[in-house]
Coordinates of C-alpha atoms and ligand atoms in Angstrom, one line a residue:
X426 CA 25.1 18.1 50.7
X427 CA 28.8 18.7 49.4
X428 CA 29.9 14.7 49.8
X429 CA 29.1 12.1 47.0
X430 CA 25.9 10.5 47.8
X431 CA 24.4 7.3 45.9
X432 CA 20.7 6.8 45.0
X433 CA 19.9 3.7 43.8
X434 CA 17.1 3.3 40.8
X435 CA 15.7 0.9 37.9
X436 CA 17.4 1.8 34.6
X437 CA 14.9 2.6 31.9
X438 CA 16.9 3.6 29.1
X439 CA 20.5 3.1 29.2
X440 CA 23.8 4.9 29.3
X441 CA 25.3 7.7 31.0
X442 CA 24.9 11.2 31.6
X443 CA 26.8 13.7 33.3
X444 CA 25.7 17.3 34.3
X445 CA 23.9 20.2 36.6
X446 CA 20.9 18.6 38.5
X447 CA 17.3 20.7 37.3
X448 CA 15.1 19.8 40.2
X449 CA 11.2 19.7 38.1
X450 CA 8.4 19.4 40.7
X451 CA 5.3 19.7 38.8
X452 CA 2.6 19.2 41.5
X453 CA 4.2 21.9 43.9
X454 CA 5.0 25.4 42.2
X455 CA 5.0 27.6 44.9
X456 CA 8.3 28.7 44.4
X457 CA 9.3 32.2 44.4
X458 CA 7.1 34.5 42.5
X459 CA 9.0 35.5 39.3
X460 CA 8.9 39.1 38.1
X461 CA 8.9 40.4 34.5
X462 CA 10.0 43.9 33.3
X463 CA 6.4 46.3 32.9
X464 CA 7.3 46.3 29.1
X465 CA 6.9 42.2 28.9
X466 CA 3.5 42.6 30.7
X467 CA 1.5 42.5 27.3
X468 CA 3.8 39.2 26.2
X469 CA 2.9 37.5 29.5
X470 CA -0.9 38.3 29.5
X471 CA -0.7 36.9 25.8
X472 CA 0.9 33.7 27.3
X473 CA -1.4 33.4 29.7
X474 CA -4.8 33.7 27.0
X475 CA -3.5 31.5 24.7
X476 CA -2.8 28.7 27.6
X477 CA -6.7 29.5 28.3
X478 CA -7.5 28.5 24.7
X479 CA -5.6 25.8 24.6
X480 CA -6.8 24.4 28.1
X481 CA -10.1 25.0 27.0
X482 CA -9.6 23.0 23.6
X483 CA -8.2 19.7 25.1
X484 CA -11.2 20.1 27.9
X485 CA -13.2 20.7 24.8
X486 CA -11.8 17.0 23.4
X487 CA -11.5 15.5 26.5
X488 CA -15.5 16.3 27.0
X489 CA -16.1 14.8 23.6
X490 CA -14.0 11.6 24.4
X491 CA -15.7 11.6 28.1
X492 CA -19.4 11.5 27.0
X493 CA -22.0 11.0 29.4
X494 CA -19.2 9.7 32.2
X495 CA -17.1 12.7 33.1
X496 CA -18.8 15.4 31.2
X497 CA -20.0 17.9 34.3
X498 CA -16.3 18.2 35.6
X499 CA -15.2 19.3 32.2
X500 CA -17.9 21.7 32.2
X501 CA -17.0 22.9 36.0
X502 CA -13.4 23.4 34.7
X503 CA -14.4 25.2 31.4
X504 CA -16.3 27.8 33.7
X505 CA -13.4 28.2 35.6
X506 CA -11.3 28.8 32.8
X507 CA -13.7 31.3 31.5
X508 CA -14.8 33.1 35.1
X509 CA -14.1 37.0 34.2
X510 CA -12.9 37.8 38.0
X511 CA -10.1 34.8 38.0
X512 CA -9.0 35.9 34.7
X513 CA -8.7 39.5 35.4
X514 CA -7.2 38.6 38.9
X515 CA -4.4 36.5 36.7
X516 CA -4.2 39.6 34.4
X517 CA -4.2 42.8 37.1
X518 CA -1.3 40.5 38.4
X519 CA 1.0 40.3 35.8
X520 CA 0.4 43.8 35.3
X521 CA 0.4 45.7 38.4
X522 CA 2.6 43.4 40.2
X523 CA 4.7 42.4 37.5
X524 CA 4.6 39.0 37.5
X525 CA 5.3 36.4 35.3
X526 CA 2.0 34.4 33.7
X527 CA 3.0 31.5 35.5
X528 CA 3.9 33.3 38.7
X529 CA 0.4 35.3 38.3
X530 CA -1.8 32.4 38.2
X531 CA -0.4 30.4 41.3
X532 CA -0.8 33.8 43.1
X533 CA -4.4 34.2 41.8
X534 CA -5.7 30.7 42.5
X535 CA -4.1 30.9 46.0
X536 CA -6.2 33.4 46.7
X537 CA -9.1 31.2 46.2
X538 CA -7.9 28.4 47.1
X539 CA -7.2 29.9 50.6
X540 CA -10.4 31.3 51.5
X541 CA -11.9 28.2 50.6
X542 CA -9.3 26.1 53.0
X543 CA -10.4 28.5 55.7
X544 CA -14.2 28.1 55.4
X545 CA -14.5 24.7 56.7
X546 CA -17.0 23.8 53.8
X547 CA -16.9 20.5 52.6
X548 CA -19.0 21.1 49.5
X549 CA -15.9 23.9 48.7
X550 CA -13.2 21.4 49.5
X551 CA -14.5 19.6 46.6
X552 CA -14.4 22.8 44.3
X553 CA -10.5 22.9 45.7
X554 CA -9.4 20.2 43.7
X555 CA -11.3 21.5 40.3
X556 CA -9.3 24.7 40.8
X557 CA -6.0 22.6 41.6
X558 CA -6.5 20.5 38.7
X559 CA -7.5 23.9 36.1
X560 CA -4.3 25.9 37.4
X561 CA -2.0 23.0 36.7
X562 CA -3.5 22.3 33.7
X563 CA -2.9 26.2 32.9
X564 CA 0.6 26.1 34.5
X565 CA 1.7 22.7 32.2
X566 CA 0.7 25.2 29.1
X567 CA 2.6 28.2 30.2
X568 CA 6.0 26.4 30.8
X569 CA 5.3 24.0 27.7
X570 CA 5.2 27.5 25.4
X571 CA 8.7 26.7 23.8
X572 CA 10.0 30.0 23.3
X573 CA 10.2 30.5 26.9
X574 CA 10.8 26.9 28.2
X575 CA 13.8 26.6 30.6
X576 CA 16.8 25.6 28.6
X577 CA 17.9 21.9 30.0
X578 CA 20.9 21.8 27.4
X579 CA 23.3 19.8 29.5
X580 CA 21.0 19.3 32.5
X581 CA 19.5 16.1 34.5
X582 CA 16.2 16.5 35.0
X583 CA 15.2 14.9 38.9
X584 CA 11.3 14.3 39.3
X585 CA 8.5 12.6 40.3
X586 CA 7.6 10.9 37.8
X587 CA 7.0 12.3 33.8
X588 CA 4.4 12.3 30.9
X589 CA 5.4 11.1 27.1
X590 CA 5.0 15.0 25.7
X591 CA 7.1 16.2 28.8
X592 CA 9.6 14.4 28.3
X593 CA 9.8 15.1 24.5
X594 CA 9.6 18.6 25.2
X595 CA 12.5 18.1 27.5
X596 CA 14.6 16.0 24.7
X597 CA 14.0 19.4 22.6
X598 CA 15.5 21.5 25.4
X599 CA 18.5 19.6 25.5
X600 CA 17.9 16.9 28.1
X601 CA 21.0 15.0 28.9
X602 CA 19.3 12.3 31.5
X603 CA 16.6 11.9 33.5
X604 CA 16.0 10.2 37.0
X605 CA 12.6 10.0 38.9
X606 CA 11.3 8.7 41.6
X607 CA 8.1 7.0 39.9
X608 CA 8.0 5.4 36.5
X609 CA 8.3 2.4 35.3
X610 CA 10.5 0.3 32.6
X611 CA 7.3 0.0 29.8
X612 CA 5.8 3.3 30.7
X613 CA 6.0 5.4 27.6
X614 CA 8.0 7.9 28.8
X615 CA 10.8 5.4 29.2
X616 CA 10.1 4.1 25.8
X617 CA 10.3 7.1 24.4
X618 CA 13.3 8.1 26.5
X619 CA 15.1 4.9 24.6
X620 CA 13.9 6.0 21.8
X621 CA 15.8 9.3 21.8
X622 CA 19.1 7.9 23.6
X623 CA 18.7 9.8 27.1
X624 CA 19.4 7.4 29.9
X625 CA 17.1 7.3 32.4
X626 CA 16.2 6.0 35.9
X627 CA 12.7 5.3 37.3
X628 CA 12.0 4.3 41.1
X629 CA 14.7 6.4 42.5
X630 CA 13.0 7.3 45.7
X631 CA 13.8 10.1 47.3
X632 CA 15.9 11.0 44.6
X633 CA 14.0 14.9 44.9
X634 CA 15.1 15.2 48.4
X635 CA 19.0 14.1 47.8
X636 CA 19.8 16.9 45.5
X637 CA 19.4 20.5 44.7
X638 CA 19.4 22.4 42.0
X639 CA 22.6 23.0 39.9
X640 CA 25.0 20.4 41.9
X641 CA 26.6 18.0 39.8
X642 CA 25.6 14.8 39.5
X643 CA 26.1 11.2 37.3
X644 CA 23.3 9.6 36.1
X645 CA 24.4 5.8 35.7
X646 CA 21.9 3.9 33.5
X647 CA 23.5 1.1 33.2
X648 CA 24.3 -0.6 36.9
X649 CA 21.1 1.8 38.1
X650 CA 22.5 4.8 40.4
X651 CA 22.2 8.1 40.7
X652 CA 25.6 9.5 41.8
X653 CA 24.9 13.2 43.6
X654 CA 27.6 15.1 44.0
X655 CA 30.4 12.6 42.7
X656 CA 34.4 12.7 44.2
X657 CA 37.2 13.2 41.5
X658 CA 37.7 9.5 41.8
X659 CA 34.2 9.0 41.1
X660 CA 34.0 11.1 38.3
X661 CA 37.4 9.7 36.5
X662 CA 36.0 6.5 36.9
X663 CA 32.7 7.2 34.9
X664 CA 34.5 9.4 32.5
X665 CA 36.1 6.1 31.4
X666 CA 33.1 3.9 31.3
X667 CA 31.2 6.6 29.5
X668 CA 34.2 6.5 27.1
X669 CA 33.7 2.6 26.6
X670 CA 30.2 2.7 26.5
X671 CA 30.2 5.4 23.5
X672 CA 32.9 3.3 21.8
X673 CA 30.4 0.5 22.2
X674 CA 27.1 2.6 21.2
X675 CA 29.3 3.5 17.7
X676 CA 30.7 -0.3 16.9
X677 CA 26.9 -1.4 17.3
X678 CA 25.7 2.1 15.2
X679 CA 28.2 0.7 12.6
X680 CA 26.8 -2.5 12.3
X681 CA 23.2 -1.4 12.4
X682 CA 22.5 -1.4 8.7
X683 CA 23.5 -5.2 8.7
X684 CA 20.7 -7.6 7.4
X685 CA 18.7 -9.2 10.6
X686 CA 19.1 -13.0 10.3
X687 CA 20.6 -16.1 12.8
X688 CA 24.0 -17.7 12.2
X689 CA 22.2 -20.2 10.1
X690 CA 20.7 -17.5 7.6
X691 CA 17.1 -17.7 8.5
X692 CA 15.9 -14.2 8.1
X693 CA 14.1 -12.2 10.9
X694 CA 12.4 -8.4 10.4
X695 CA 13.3 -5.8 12.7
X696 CA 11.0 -2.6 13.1
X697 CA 10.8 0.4 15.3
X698 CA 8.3 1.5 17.7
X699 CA 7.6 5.0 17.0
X700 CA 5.2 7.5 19.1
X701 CA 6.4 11.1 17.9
X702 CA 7.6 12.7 15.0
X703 CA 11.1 13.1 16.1
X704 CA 12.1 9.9 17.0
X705 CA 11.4 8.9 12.9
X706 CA 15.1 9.4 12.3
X707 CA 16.1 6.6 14.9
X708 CA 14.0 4.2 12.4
X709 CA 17.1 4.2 9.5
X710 CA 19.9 5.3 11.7
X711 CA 19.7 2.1 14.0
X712 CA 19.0 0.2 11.4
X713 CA 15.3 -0.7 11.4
X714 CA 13.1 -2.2 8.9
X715 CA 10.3 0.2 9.1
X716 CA 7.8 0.5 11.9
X717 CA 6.1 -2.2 13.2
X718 CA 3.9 -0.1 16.1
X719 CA 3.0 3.0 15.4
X720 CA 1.4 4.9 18.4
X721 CA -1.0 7.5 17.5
X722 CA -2.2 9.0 21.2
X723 CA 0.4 11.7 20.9
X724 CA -1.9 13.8 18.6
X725 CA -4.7 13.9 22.6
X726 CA -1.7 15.6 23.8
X727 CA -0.7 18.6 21.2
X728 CA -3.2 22.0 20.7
X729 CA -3.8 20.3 16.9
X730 CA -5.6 17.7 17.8
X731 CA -6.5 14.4 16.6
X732 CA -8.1 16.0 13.6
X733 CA -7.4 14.4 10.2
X734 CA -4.6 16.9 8.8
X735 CA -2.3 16.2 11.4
X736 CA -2.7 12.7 11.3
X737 CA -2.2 12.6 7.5
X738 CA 1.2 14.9 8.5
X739 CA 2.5 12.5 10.7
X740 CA 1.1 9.3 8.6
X741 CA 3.1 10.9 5.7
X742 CA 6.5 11.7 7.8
X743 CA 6.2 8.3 8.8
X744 CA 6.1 6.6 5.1
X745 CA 8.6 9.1 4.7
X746 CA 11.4 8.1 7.0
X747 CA 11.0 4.3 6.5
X748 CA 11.2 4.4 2.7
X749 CA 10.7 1.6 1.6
X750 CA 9.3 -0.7 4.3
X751 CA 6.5 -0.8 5.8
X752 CA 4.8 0.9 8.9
X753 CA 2.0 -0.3 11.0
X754 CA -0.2 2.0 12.3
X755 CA -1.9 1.6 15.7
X756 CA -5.5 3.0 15.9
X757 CA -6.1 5.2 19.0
X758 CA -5.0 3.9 22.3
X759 CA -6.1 6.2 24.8
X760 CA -6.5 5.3 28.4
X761 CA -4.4 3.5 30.9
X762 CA -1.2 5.5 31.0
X763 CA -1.3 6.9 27.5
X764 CA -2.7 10.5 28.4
X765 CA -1.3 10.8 31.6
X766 CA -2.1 14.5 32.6
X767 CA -6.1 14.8 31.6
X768 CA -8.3 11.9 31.5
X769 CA -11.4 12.0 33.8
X770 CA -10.1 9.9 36.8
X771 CA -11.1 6.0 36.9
X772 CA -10.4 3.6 39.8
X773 CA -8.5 1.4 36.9
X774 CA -7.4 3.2 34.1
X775 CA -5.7 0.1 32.6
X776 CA -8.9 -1.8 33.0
X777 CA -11.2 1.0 32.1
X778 CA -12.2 2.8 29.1
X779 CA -9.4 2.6 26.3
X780 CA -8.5 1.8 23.5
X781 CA -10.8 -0.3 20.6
X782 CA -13.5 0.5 23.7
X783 CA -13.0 4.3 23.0
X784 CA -13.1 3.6 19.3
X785 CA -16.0 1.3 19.2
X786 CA -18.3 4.4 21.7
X787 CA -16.7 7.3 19.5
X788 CA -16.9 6.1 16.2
X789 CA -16.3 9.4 14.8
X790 CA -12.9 9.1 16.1
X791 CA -12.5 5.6 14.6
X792 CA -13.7 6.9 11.4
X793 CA -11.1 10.1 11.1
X794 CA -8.5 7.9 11.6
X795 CA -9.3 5.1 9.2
X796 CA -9.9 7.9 6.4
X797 CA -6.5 9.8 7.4
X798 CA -4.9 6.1 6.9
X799 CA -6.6 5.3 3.9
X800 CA -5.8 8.7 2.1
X801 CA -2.0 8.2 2.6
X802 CA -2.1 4.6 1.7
X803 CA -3.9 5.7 -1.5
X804 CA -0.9 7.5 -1.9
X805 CA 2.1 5.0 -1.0
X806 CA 0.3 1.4 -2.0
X807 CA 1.3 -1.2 -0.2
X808 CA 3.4 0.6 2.7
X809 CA 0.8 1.0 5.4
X810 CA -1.4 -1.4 7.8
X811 CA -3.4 -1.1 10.5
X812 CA -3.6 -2.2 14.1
X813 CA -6.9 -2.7 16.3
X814 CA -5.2 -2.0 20.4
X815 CA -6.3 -3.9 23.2
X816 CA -9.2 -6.3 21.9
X817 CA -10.7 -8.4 24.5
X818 CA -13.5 -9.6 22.4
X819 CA -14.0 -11.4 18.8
X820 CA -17.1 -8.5 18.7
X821 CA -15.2 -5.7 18.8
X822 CA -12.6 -7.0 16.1
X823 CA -15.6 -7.2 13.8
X824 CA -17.1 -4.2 14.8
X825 CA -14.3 -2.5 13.8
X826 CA -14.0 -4.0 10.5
X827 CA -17.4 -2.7 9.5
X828 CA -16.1 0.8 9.6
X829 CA -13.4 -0.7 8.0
X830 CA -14.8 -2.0 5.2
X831 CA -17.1 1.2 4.6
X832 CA -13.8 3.6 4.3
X833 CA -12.2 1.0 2.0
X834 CA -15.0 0.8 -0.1
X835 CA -15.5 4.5 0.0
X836 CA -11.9 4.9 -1.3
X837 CA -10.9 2.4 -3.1
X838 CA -7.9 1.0 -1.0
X839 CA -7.6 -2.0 1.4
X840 CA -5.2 -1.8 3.8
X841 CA -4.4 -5.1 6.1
X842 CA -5.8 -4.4 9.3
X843 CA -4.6 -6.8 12.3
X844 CA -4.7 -6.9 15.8
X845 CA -2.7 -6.2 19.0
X846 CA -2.7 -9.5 21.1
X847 CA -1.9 -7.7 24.1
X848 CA -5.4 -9.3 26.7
X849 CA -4.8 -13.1 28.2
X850 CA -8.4 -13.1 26.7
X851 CA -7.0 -12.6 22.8
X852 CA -4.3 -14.5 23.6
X853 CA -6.2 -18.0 24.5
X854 CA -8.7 -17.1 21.9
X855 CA -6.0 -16.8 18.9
X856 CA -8.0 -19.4 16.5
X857 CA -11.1 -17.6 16.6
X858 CA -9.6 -14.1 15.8
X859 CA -6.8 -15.3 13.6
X860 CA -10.0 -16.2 11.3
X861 CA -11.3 -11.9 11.3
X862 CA -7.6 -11.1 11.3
X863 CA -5.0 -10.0 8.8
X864 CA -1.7 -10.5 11.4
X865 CA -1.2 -10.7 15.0
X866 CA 1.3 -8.1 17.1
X867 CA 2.0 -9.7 20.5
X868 CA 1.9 -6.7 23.1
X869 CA 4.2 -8.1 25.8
X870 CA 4.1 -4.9 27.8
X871 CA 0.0 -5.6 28.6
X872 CA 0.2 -9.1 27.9
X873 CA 2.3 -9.4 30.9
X874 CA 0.8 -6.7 33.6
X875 CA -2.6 -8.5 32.5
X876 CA -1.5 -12.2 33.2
X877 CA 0.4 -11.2 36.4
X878 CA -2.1 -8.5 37.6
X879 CA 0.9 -6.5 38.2
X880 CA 0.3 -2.7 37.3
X881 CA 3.4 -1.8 34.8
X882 CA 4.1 1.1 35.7
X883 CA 3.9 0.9 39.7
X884 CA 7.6 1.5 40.5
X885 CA 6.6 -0.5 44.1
X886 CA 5.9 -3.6 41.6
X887 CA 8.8 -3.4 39.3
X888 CA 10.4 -6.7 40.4
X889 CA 7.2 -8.6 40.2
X890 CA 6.9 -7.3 36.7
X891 CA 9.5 -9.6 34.9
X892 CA 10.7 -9.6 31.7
X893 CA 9.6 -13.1 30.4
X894 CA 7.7 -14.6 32.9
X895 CA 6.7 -18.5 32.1
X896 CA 2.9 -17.4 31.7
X897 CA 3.4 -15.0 29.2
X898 CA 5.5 -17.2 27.7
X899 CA 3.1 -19.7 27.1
X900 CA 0.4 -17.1 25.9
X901 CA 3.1 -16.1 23.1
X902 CA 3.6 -20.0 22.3
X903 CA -0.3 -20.3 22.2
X904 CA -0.6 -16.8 20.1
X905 CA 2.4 -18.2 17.6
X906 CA 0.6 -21.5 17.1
X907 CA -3.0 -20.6 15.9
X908 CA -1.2 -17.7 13.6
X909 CA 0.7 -20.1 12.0
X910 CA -2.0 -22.6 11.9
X911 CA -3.9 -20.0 10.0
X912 CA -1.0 -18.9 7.8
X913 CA -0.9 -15.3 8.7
X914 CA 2.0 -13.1 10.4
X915 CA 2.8 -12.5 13.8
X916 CA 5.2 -10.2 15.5
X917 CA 6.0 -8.9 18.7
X918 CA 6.3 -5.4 19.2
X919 CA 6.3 -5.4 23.5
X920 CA 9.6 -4.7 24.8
X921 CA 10.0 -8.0 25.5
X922 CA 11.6 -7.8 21.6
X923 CA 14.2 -5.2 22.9
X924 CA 16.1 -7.7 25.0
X925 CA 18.1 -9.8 23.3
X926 CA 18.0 -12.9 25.3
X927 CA 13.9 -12.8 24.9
X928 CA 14.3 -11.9 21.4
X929 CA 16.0 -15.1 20.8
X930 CA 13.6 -17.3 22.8
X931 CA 10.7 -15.5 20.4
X932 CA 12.5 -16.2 17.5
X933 CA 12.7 -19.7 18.9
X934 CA 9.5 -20.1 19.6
X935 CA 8.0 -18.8 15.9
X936 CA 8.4 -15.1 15.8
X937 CA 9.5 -13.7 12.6
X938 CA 9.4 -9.9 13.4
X939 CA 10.5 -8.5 16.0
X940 CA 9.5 -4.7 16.8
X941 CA 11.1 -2.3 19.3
X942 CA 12.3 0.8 20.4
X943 CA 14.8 1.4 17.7
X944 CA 17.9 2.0 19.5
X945 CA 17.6 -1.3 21.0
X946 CA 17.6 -2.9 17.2
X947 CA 21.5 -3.3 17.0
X948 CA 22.1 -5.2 20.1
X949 CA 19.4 -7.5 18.9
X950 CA 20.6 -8.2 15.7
X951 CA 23.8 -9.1 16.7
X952 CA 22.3 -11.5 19.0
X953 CA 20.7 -13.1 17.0
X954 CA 23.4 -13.5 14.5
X955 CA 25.2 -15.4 17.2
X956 CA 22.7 -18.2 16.9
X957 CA 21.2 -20.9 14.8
X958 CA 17.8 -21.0 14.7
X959 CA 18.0 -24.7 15.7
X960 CA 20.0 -23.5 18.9
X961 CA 17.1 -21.1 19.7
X962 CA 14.4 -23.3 19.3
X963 CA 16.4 -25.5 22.0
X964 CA 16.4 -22.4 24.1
X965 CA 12.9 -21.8 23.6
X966 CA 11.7 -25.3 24.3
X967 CA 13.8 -25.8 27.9
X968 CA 11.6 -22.2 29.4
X969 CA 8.5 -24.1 30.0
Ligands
PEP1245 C1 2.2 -3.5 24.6 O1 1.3 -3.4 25.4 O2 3.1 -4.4 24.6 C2 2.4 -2.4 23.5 C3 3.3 -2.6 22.6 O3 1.6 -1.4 23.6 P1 1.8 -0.2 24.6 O4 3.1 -0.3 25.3 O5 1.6 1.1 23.8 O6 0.7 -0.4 25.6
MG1246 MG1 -0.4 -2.1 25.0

């Protein structure tokens, strides 16, 4: 595999990256065992407990979230978690046969795992996949303990596909660029990987079986290749574009802080979209006007929990980092892709049981969060608002307005609560929930995989998952018209705001704010200082 060898893949985030391949297959760890020295053996069964206790605390939340519908198989995995023979089998491992946690439990569950492969049993086969499922759950929180994650300073991460909290982790590590063979462009991993300015590739099949660890390779996120191995020629070539493209990156960074309007002065708000606590400082440096979608599932992914002091952390770093605009706060959206690695399995996560549906069955949920907004809001007036995700029904807009109305009364401070129009269903129906509504926030990235029944993050669909397609078009015109009819605001905060041609033809078409990942904010601006409005509403008017 010493010759230069192209892969072709969809960019997801832009830009370049150069460096040694890291080849992450999550799914199939049966690599070598890894030994430890006897002295770390106490180290490594402490690893190994406290990914126990944290396994068992998300099951813990996941039962809670699950109710009646997946509750038993979060019992069967709890037992397994606690069974006294596995765990001593993991243990007696790492310390008789020095191995590391990670390496102990893949040894220990193949043990099991085995016996039951060789007994024919169907009623065991089933019992096979609660094991699988338990020991990757346990081996996701052994590698994700940071002070023994694998350094990826300088590295390309190649795999199958990623979660949001992965991929973060990765960005701590050092991540230069990423490439895998699933994804999609609106999946949150790529948003996020925009977000924090590591170029990535999704649908790069067979990208795990053209490269090994350690060779060098180019990851071009720009024309959509993954260069393995690249010649001399090939890498003189990219160290020149990667050269332009930075000098680009820093003319655009310089004239991020520049106010958002068109040529003809007519002003438009640009926000960021913001899911963890360290993308906040993309907010001010790419010149953002606040946040304008807030996503809140990260705290189902972290050993806190969704409780109400890290919410109030994270509410607070927010306010923090957007002094003095605003930032909108997106109640709970759970389901569909958001929690990729533990939700009890449903034949159609994006049509199942998420968001305002979880709310509306788990009102304790809904409650926590409403107070943890309300207490920081009490504390910065004016700075915060809140957003109701995927609402299909007039019913549950008002539903969640009760609880609402009960925690504003109970502390004293309203806070404008709106909704995502992000169904065909909300969309058609704007008049009627513009009326129970304080704004509207077109979500383009649903909007669209819900009008064209494409999935959005099936890398087999990606070119029947367009950008602006005609339909959703018309859904945003329809949206725009009954908010304006109603006099209140509405913005867009899909990524269909991140490109600049579609920002223009929203702007055209009524939008006012615009809200995206914020390292696309720069290239938007200038757009649409390029224009006057009356040239956009031209634009806008010759799509349908
Ligand atoms: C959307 O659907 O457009 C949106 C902004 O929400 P998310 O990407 O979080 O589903
Ligand atoms: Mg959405």
């Amino acid at each position: 595999m010493s010759e230069e060898h192209r892969i072709p893949g969809t960019p997801a985030s832009g830009g370049h990256a150069f460096g040694a391949v890291h080849v992450y297959r999550r799914m199939r760890f049966n690599q070598a065992p890894v030994t430890i020295d006897p002295a770390e053996a106490d180290a490594e069964i402490g690893r190994f407990r406290s990914a126990c206790t944290d396994a068992m605390h998300e099951l813990g939340r996941i039962a809670e979230l699950a109710g009646s519908g997946g509750g038993d198989i979060i019992t069967t995995h709890i037992e397994i978690l606690r069974d006294p023979e596995l765990r001593a089998g993991v243990e007696s491992r790492i310390r008789s046969q020095h191995l590391a946690a990670d390496s102990a439990v893949w040894g220990t569950f193949e043990q099991y795992l085995a016996l039951m492969r060789g007994s024919g049993n169907p009623v065991f086969r089933e019992r096979m996949v609660d094991l699988e499922d338990v020991r990757d759950r346990l081996l996701f929180r052994i590698r994700y303990d940071a002070s023994q994650a694998v350094r990826l300073e300088g590295q390309i991460l190649v795999a199958d596909d990623c979660t949001p909290t992965e991929l973060v982790e990765w960005a701590r590590q050092g991540l230069k660029g990423l490439v895998l063979q699933g994804g999609g462009r609106t999946s949150h991993a790529s948003i996020i990987a925009r977000s924090l300015g590591i170029p990535k590739l999704v649908a790069a099949s067979n990208a795990l079986a053209g490269c090994t660890d350690g060779v060098p390779a180019i990851v071009d996120a720009e024309t959509g290749w993954f260069v393995v191995n690249p010649s001399e020629a090939t890498r003189t070539a990219y160290r020149e574009r990667m050269a332009g493209y930075e000098a680009e990156r820093a003319r655009r960074l310089a004239i991020a802080g520049e106010p958002a309007r068109t040529a003809c002065g007519e002003p438009i708000v640009i926000r960021g979209n913001i899911e963890f606590e360290d993308e906040l400082p993309a907010v001010r440096l790419h010149g953002a006007e606040g946040i304008g979608l807030l996503r809140t599932e990260s705290f189902f992914l972290t050993p806190e929990g969704e409780g109400p002091d890290a919410q109030i952390r994270f509410y607070e770093a927010a306010v923090h980092a957007c002094d003095p605009h605003p930032v909108t706060i997106r109640l709970f959206d759970v389901g569909g892709d958001k929690v990729l690695d533990n939700r009890v399995p449903e034949a159609n996560p994006f049509l199942g049981w998420r968001g305002v549906r979880i709310l509306l069955d788990r009102p304790e949920l809904l409650r926590t969060q409403l107070h943890a907004i309300h207490t920081v809001a009490a504390r910065h007036p004016g700075r915060l608002r809140i957003m109701i995700p995927m609402v299909a029904d007039p019913g549950e807009v008002e539903a969640v307005r009760r609880e609402w109305e009960a925690v504003a009364a109970g502390t004293g401070v309203r806070v404008p609560i709106g909704i995502m129009v992000e169904t065909p269903a909300a969309a058609i129906e704007a008049a009627e929930y513009a009326r129970i509504s304080d704004f509207f926030s077109l979500g383009t990235n649903d909007l669209t995989q819900y009008t064209l029944a494409v999935d959005r993050g099936n890398p087999r669909l990606a070119s029947r998952y367009p950008l602006a397609p005609t339909a959703v078009m018309r859904l945003v015109d329809m949206t725009v018209e009954a908010a304006t009819a109603a006099g209140i605001e509405v913005a867009v905060c899909g990524e269909l705001a991140a490109d600049p041609e579609s920002a223009a033809w929203l702007v055209g078409l009524g939008v006012r704010e615009l809200s995206m990942a914020p390292a696309s904010v720069p290239a938007v601006k200038e757009h649409l200082r390029r224009h006057t409005l009356a040239d956009l509403q031209a634009a806008a008017r010759n799509r349908f």
